[in-house]
Amino acid sequence: MRSLFVLVTLTTGAFAQMGAVGLFGILMKKLDNSPQGQCHQLSLFTNIIDLANNPKVVDALTGGDPSKAQMSQALVSILNAQMDPIKANKATVDNCQPTIATDNEVTDCLESQAVTQLNNILANQTAVDAMTKSNPQNVDMLKKLSAALDDKAKAVKANATESGFCDSTVDVRCIGQKIMTQFVKLASDDAALNAHFANNATQVQQFKDGAAKAQTRLDEQRKDEKLTGVCGKMPNILPIDIGSVTLDDLPSGMGIGMGMGM
């Protein structure tokens, strides 16, 4: 079950080959267990569980395959097990309420914006073909996912206060920028790259080529003054410091995908 990470991955274009599962794997490996990090865990994991328990979302992402649907419940179990010790501390939960409220508001914005981006893609056949590789099952997944989350997106847009907050303070591309910035940083360390790819020059170059494309995308986005202003104000909702991710944190084969996927 990929939930919010699917939406982020679809709309940023960053680390497209990593996929949502890869992002989730890194997240779980690099969890921030500081008091603030635990607050972010509670909000993010609760939101993921809500999506994992949404039959329409599950059907969209699994194509109605019962075995794949069971995976979403396995994810729920993993996340609940991670949260249970945090929830057992009432003082921590009470102290987390302001952070959770902000995180939930930002998450609503991200999901609404992601659905808007997804609908824009679905309205452009060329974009649909590129994203889905003209696979009818993938096209069906995107359409069902959009329909499953459309009501929530409309509710956000209908609320003038929330819509204003989203427009001025939240943009899914800000998360993509953090990921791409770290990607570029990792690609600048030749010694680490050679060690990670066992001196395979082709794989190292693929990674560097991907980082170069990421840098180009970053340069283009940073020319957008409004986006730069939004990213400067956007609250962090992730229980992980993206800047702390190293090549060794990437699952096997992911580094190559990162290099090829930009």
mmCIF file of C-alpha atoms in Angstrom:
data_model
loop_
_atom_site.group_PDB
_atom_site.id
_atom_site.type_symbol
_atom_site.label_atom_id
_atom_site.label_comp_id
_atom_site.label_asym_id
_atom_site.label_seq_id
_atom_site.Cartn_x
_atom_site.Cartn_y
_atom_site.Cartn_z
ATOM 1 C CA MET A 1 0.000 0.000 0.000
ATOM 2 C CA ARG A 2 1.617 3.239 -1.110
ATOM 3 C CA SER A 3 -0.961 5.897 -0.158
ATOM 4 C CA LEU A 4 0.446 9.408 0.221
ATOM 5 C CA PHE A 5 3.809 8.388 -1.229
ATOM 6 C CA VAL A 6 2.099 7.440 -4.481
ATOM 7 C CA LEU A 7 0.655 10.929 -4.702
ATOM 8 C CA VAL A 8 3.953 12.594 -3.917
ATOM 9 C CA THR A 9 5.865 10.392 -6.357
ATOM 10 C CA LEU A 10 3.325 10.913 -9.137
ATOM 11 C CA THR A 11 3.308 14.676 -8.874
ATOM 12 C CA THR A 12 6.924 15.596 -8.163
ATOM 13 C CA GLY A 13 8.594 13.471 -10.830
ATOM 14 C CA ALA A 14 11.486 13.191 -8.379
ATOM 15 C CA PHE A 15 13.004 9.754 -7.910
ATOM 16 C CA ALA A 16 10.312 8.312 -10.153
ATOM 17 C CA GLN A 17 12.114 5.001 -10.474
ATOM 18 C CA MET A 18 12.504 4.740 -6.712
ATOM 19 C CA GLY A 19 8.776 4.269 -6.403
ATOM 20 C CA ALA A 20 6.663 4.710 -3.332
ATOM 21 C CA VAL A 21 7.725 1.425 -1.775
ATOM 22 C CA GLY A 22 11.361 2.514 -1.892
ATOM 23 C CA LEU A 23 10.525 5.843 -0.297
ATOM 24 C CA PHE A 24 8.606 4.075 2.442
ATOM 25 C CA GLY A 25 11.511 1.699 3.072
ATOM 26 C CA ILE A 26 13.909 4.601 3.551
ATOM 27 C CA LEU A 27 11.394 6.361 5.779
ATOM 28 C CA MET A 28 11.108 3.387 8.128
ATOM 29 C CA LYS A 29 14.872 2.904 8.193
ATOM 30 C CA LYS A 30 15.669 6.528 9.009
ATOM 31 C CA LEU A 31 12.852 7.384 11.417
ATOM 32 C CA ASP A 32 13.420 10.379 13.674
ATOM 33 C CA ASN A 33 12.495 9.252 17.189
ATOM 34 C CA SER A 34 13.004 12.632 18.810
ATOM 35 C CA PRO A 35 9.900 14.094 20.530
ATOM 36 C CA GLN A 36 9.067 16.134 17.421
ATOM 37 C CA GLY A 37 9.812 13.195 15.148
ATOM 38 C CA GLN A 38 7.425 11.019 17.129
ATOM 39 C CA CYS A 39 4.688 13.618 16.614
ATOM 40 C CA HIS A 40 5.272 13.475 12.861
ATOM 41 C CA GLN A 41 5.136 9.678 13.027
ATOM 42 C CA LEU A 42 1.736 9.766 14.714
ATOM 43 C CA SER A 43 0.225 12.118 12.151
ATOM 44 C CA LEU A 44 1.766 10.632 9.002
ATOM 45 C CA PHE A 45 1.209 6.997 9.923
ATOM 46 C CA THR A 46 -2.379 7.673 11.000
ATOM 47 C CA ASN A 47 -3.066 9.329 7.646
ATOM 48 C CA ILE A 48 -1.502 6.405 5.787
ATOM 49 C CA ILE A 49 -3.618 3.960 7.803
ATOM 50 C CA ASP A 50 -6.750 5.948 6.951
ATOM 51 C CA LEU A 51 -5.916 5.594 3.260
ATOM 52 C CA ALA A 52 -5.047 1.912 3.681
ATOM 53 C CA ASN A 53 -8.496 1.386 5.185
ATOM 54 C CA ASN A 54 -10.253 3.264 2.372
ATOM 55 C CA PRO A 55 -11.795 0.548 0.136
ATOM 56 C CA LYS A 56 -11.809 2.778 -2.955
ATOM 57 C CA VAL A 57 -8.138 3.668 -2.565
ATOM 58 C CA VAL A 58 -7.192 0.038 -1.926
ATOM 59 C CA ASP A 59 -9.147 -1.074 -5.000
ATOM 60 C CA ALA A 60 -7.436 1.586 -7.126
ATOM 61 C CA LEU A 61 -3.936 0.625 -6.034
ATOM 62 C CA THR A 62 -4.413 -3.144 -6.037
ATOM 63 C CA GLY A 63 -6.698 -3.571 -9.031
ATOM 64 C CA GLY A 64 -9.016 -5.570 -6.813
ATOM 65 C CA ASP A 65 -6.356 -8.240 -6.211
ATOM 66 C CA PRO A 66 -7.092 -9.723 -2.731
ATOM 67 C CA SER A 67 -3.462 -10.736 -2.160
ATOM 68 C CA LYS A 68 -2.292 -7.191 -2.815
ATOM 69 C CA ALA A 69 -5.081 -5.826 -0.633
ATOM 70 C CA GLN A 70 -3.762 -7.977 2.202
ATOM 71 C CA MET A 71 -0.461 -6.142 1.885
ATOM 72 C CA SER A 72 -2.200 -2.909 2.836
ATOM 73 C CA GLN A 73 -3.361 -4.496 6.073
ATOM 74 C CA ALA A 74 0.142 -5.796 6.714
ATOM 75 C CA LEU A 75 1.322 -2.207 6.393
ATOM 76 C CA VAL A 76 -1.333 -1.111 8.881
ATOM 77 C CA SER A 77 0.031 -3.651 11.362
ATOM 78 C CA ILE A 78 3.601 -2.396 10.884
ATOM 79 C CA LEU A 79 2.607 1.222 11.406
ATOM 80 C CA ASN A 80 0.434 0.467 14.424
ATOM 81 C CA ALA A 81 3.302 -1.459 16.000
ATOM 82 C CA GLN A 82 5.547 1.571 15.466
ATOM 83 C CA MET A 83 2.992 3.950 16.981
ATOM 84 C CA ASP A 84 1.825 1.855 19.944
ATOM 85 C CA PRO A 85 4.788 2.709 22.225
ATOM 86 C CA ILE A 86 4.379 6.400 21.401
ATOM 87 C CA LYS A 87 0.637 6.324 22.056
ATOM 88 C CA ALA A 88 1.262 4.621 25.393
ATOM 89 C CA ASN A 89 2.863 7.837 26.661
ATOM 90 C CA LYS A 90 -0.061 10.190 27.291
ATOM 91 C CA ALA A 91 2.192 13.202 27.868
ATOM 92 C CA THR A 92 3.827 12.698 24.478
ATOM 93 C CA VAL A 93 0.468 12.357 22.737
ATOM 94 C CA ASP A 94 -0.863 15.495 24.449
ATOM 95 C CA ASN A 95 2.248 17.486 23.557
ATOM 96 C CA CYS A 96 1.977 16.316 19.952
ATOM 97 C CA GLN A 97 -1.517 17.678 19.341
ATOM 98 C CA PRO A 98 -0.445 21.077 17.880
ATOM 99 C CA THR A 99 2.067 19.379 15.562
ATOM 100 C CA ILE A 100 -0.466 16.749 14.519
ATOM 101 C CA ALA A 101 -3.048 19.439 13.725
ATOM 102 C CA THR A 102 -0.576 21.280 11.478
ATOM 103 C CA ASP A 103 0.623 18.069 9.852
ATOM 104 C CA ASN A 104 -2.948 17.025 9.070
ATOM 105 C CA GLU A 105 -3.692 20.387 7.484
ATOM 106 C CA VAL A 106 -0.568 20.156 5.326
ATOM 107 C CA THR A 107 -1.406 16.565 4.363
ATOM 108 C CA ASP A 108 -4.903 17.623 3.278
ATOM 109 C CA CYS A 109 -3.284 20.263 1.077
ATOM 110 C CA LEU A 110 -0.823 17.789 -0.413
ATOM 111 C CA GLU A 111 -3.527 15.268 -1.225
ATOM 112 C CA SER A 112 -5.749 17.945 -2.758
ATOM 113 C CA GLN A 113 -2.903 19.299 -4.876
ATOM 114 C CA ALA A 114 -1.851 15.799 -5.884
ATOM 115 C CA VAL A 115 -5.365 14.961 -7.066
ATOM 116 C CA THR A 116 -5.443 18.202 -9.061
ATOM 117 C CA GLN A 117 -2.122 17.286 -10.679
ATOM 118 C CA LEU A 118 -3.388 13.774 -11.338
ATOM 119 C CA ASN A 119 -6.542 15.108 -12.993
ATOM 120 C CA ASN A 120 -4.421 17.410 -15.155
ATOM 121 C CA ILE A 121 -2.385 14.411 -16.261
ATOM 122 C CA LEU A 122 -5.523 12.396 -17.018
ATOM 123 C CA ALA A 123 -6.756 15.250 -19.205
ATOM 124 C CA ASN A 124 -3.587 15.039 -21.315
ATOM 125 C CA GLN A 125 -3.357 11.790 -23.268
ATOM 126 C CA THR A 126 0.326 12.296 -24.039
ATOM 127 C CA ALA A 127 1.070 12.671 -20.332
ATOM 128 C CA VAL A 128 -1.077 9.637 -19.515
ATOM 129 C CA ASP A 129 0.740 7.488 -22.076
ATOM 130 C CA ALA A 130 4.126 8.608 -20.769
ATOM 131 C CA MET A 131 3.278 7.925 -17.127
ATOM 132 C CA THR A 132 1.482 4.621 -17.658
ATOM 133 C CA LYS A 133 3.537 3.376 -20.616
ATOM 134 C CA SER A 134 0.137 3.018 -22.321
ATOM 135 C CA ASN A 135 -0.737 0.156 -19.969
ATOM 136 C CA PRO A 136 -4.558 0.029 -19.576
ATOM 137 C CA GLN A 137 -4.276 -1.313 -16.024
ATOM 138 C CA ASN A 138 -2.092 1.614 -14.994
ATOM 139 C CA VAL A 139 -4.493 4.065 -16.632
ATOM 140 C CA ASP A 140 -7.382 2.474 -14.749
ATOM 141 C CA MET A 141 -5.442 2.761 -11.489
ATOM 142 C CA LEU A 142 -4.893 6.500 -11.988
ATOM 143 C CA LYS A 143 -8.556 7.094 -12.804
ATOM 144 C CA LYS A 144 -9.770 5.120 -9.794
ATOM 145 C CA LEU A 145 -7.273 6.820 -7.489
ATOM 146 C CA SER A 146 -8.419 10.235 -8.661
ATOM 147 C CA ALA A 147 -12.070 9.312 -8.125
ATOM 148 C CA ALA A 148 -11.365 7.839 -4.678
ATOM 149 C CA LEU A 149 -9.755 11.042 -3.403
ATOM 150 C CA ASP A 150 -11.696 13.627 -5.388
ATOM 151 C CA ASP A 151 -14.289 14.344 -2.678
ATOM 152 C CA LYS A 152 -11.596 15.251 -0.170
ATOM 153 C CA ALA A 153 -9.857 17.491 -2.693
ATOM 154 C CA LYS A 154 -13.124 19.288 -3.428
ATOM 155 C CA ALA A 155 -13.743 19.789 0.299
ATOM 156 C CA VAL A 156 -10.352 21.453 0.720
ATOM 157 C CA LYS A 157 -10.969 23.763 -2.224
ATOM 158 C CA ALA A 158 -14.434 24.653 -0.935
ATOM 159 C CA ASN A 159 -13.007 25.843 2.395
ATOM 160 C CA ALA A 160 -11.682 29.340 1.722
ATOM 161 C CA THR A 161 -9.456 29.397 4.821
ATOM 162 C CA GLU A 162 -7.915 25.997 4.152
ATOM 163 C CA SER A 163 -7.596 26.680 0.443
ATOM 164 C CA GLY A 164 -5.796 29.947 1.172
ATOM 165 C CA PHE A 165 -3.408 28.194 3.554
ATOM 166 C CA CYS A 166 -2.680 25.531 0.945
ATOM 167 C CA ASP A 167 -2.031 28.061 -1.801
ATOM 168 C CA SER A 168 0.371 30.168 0.244
ATOM 169 C CA THR A 169 2.100 27.585 2.423
ATOM 170 C CA VAL A 170 2.076 24.118 0.824
ATOM 171 C CA ASP A 171 3.353 22.685 -2.448
ATOM 172 C CA VAL A 172 4.187 19.039 -3.046
ATOM 173 C CA ARG A 173 7.162 20.160 -5.143
ATOM 174 C CA CYS A 174 8.851 21.401 -1.959
ATOM 175 C CA ILE A 175 9.222 17.795 -0.798
ATOM 176 C CA GLY A 176 10.506 16.888 -4.238
ATOM 177 C CA GLN A 177 13.104 19.638 -3.982
ATOM 178 C CA LYS A 178 14.445 18.231 -0.721
ATOM 179 C CA ILE A 179 14.724 14.783 -2.277
ATOM 180 C CA MET A 180 16.386 16.058 -5.438
ATOM 181 C CA THR A 181 18.797 18.244 -3.458
ATOM 182 C CA GLN A 182 19.979 15.205 -1.527
ATOM 183 C CA PHE A 183 20.176 13.205 -4.763
ATOM 184 C CA VAL A 184 22.500 15.839 -6.250
ATOM 185 C CA LYS A 185 24.579 15.872 -3.069
ATOM 186 C CA LEU A 186 25.001 12.092 -3.120
ATOM 187 C CA ALA A 187 26.072 12.209 -6.761
ATOM 188 C CA SER A 188 28.909 14.610 -5.946
ATOM 189 C CA ASP A 189 30.815 12.078 -3.825
ATOM 190 C CA ASP A 190 32.813 10.006 -6.315
ATOM 191 C CA ALA A 191 34.413 7.791 -3.683
ATOM 192 C CA ALA A 192 31.058 6.888 -2.132
ATOM 193 C CA LEU A 193 29.502 6.255 -5.558
ATOM 194 C CA ASN A 194 32.303 3.925 -6.611
ATOM 195 C CA ALA A 195 32.014 2.030 -3.349
ATOM 196 C CA HIS A 196 28.222 1.803 -3.584
ATOM 197 C CA PHE A 197 28.252 0.593 -7.190
ATOM 198 C CA ALA A 198 31.373 -1.587 -6.781
ATOM 199 C CA ASN A 199 33.309 0.552 -9.292
ATOM 200 C CA ASN A 200 30.754 -0.115 -12.034
ATOM 201 C CA ALA A 201 31.394 2.934 -14.205
ATOM 202 C CA THR A 202 28.133 2.551 -16.144
ATOM 203 C CA GLN A 203 25.990 2.548 -13.019
ATOM 204 C CA VAL A 204 27.909 5.455 -11.520
ATOM 205 C CA GLN A 205 27.372 7.464 -14.695
ATOM 206 C CA GLN A 206 23.664 6.627 -14.762
ATOM 207 C CA PHE A 207 23.370 7.944 -11.226
ATOM 208 C CA LYS A 208 25.283 11.113 -12.120
ATOM 209 C CA ASP A 209 23.154 11.645 -15.237
ATOM 210 C CA GLY A 210 20.029 11.424 -13.117
ATOM 211 C CA ALA A 211 21.477 13.910 -10.646
ATOM 212 C CA ALA A 212 22.253 16.314 -13.487
ATOM 213 C CA LYS A 213 18.622 16.157 -14.598
ATOM 214 C CA ALA A 214 17.536 16.714 -11.000
ATOM 215 C CA GLN A 215 19.765 19.789 -10.799
ATOM 216 C CA THR A 216 18.223 21.155 -13.993
ATOM 217 C CA ARG A 217 14.754 20.646 -12.549
ATOM 218 C CA LEU A 218 15.790 22.343 -9.306
ATOM 219 C CA ASP A 219 17.254 25.302 -11.180
ATOM 220 C CA GLU A 220 14.019 25.720 -13.132
ATOM 221 C CA GLN A 221 11.830 25.526 -10.032
ATOM 222 C CA ARG A 222 13.973 27.977 -8.084
ATOM 223 C CA LYS A 223 13.281 30.616 -10.713
ATOM 224 C CA ASP A 224 9.659 30.508 -9.562
ATOM 225 C CA GLU A 225 9.569 33.157 -6.830
ATOM 226 C CA LYS A 226 6.151 32.096 -5.552
ATOM 227 C CA LEU A 227 7.233 28.466 -5.218
ATOM 228 C CA THR A 228 10.426 29.514 -3.439
ATOM 229 C CA GLY A 229 8.382 31.570 -0.995
ATOM 230 C CA VAL A 230 5.970 28.711 -0.352
ATOM 231 C CA CYS A 231 8.779 26.215 0.244
ATOM 232 C CA GLY A 232 10.348 28.614 2.721
ATOM 233 C CA LYS A 233 7.140 28.588 4.779
ATOM 234 C CA MET A 234 5.988 24.995 4.347
ATOM 235 C CA PRO A 235 6.042 23.066 7.643
ATOM 236 C CA ASN A 236 7.882 19.760 7.692
ATOM 237 C CA ILE A 237 5.577 16.763 8.125
ATOM 238 C CA LEU A 238 8.044 13.916 7.582
ATOM 239 C CA PRO A 239 9.520 11.975 10.522
ATOM 240 C CA ILE A 240 12.869 11.840 8.741
ATOM 241 C CA ASP A 241 15.689 14.206 7.855
ATOM 242 C CA ILE A 242 15.993 13.720 4.093
ATOM 243 C CA GLY A 243 19.416 15.332 4.235
ATOM 244 C CA SER A 244 20.655 12.441 6.375
ATOM 245 C CA VAL A 245 19.930 9.778 3.728
ATOM 246 C CA THR A 246 23.093 8.163 2.371
ATOM 247 C CA LEU A 247 23.790 5.838 -0.532
ATOM 248 C CA ASP A 248 23.964 2.952 1.929
ATOM 249 C CA ASP A 249 20.368 3.657 2.965
ATOM 250 C CA LEU A 250 19.081 2.893 -0.524
ATOM 251 C CA PRO A 251 17.616 -0.584 -1.092
ATOM 252 C CA SER A 252 19.528 -2.814 -3.497
ATOM 253 C CA GLY A 253 19.275 -1.568 -7.069
ATOM 254 C CA MET A 254 17.528 1.647 -6.124
ATOM 255 C CA GLY A 255 20.549 3.801 -6.818
ATOM 256 C CA ILE A 256 20.529 2.784 -10.472
ATOM 257 C CA GLY A 257 16.830 3.498 -10.712
ATOM 258 C CA MET A 258 17.351 6.934 -9.229
ATOM 259 C CA GLY A 259 19.935 7.677 -11.859
ATOM 260 C CA MET A 260 17.724 6.511 -14.690
ATOM 261 C CA GLY A 261 14.415 7.807 -13.476
ATOM 262 C CA MET A 262 14.734 11.554 -13.546
#
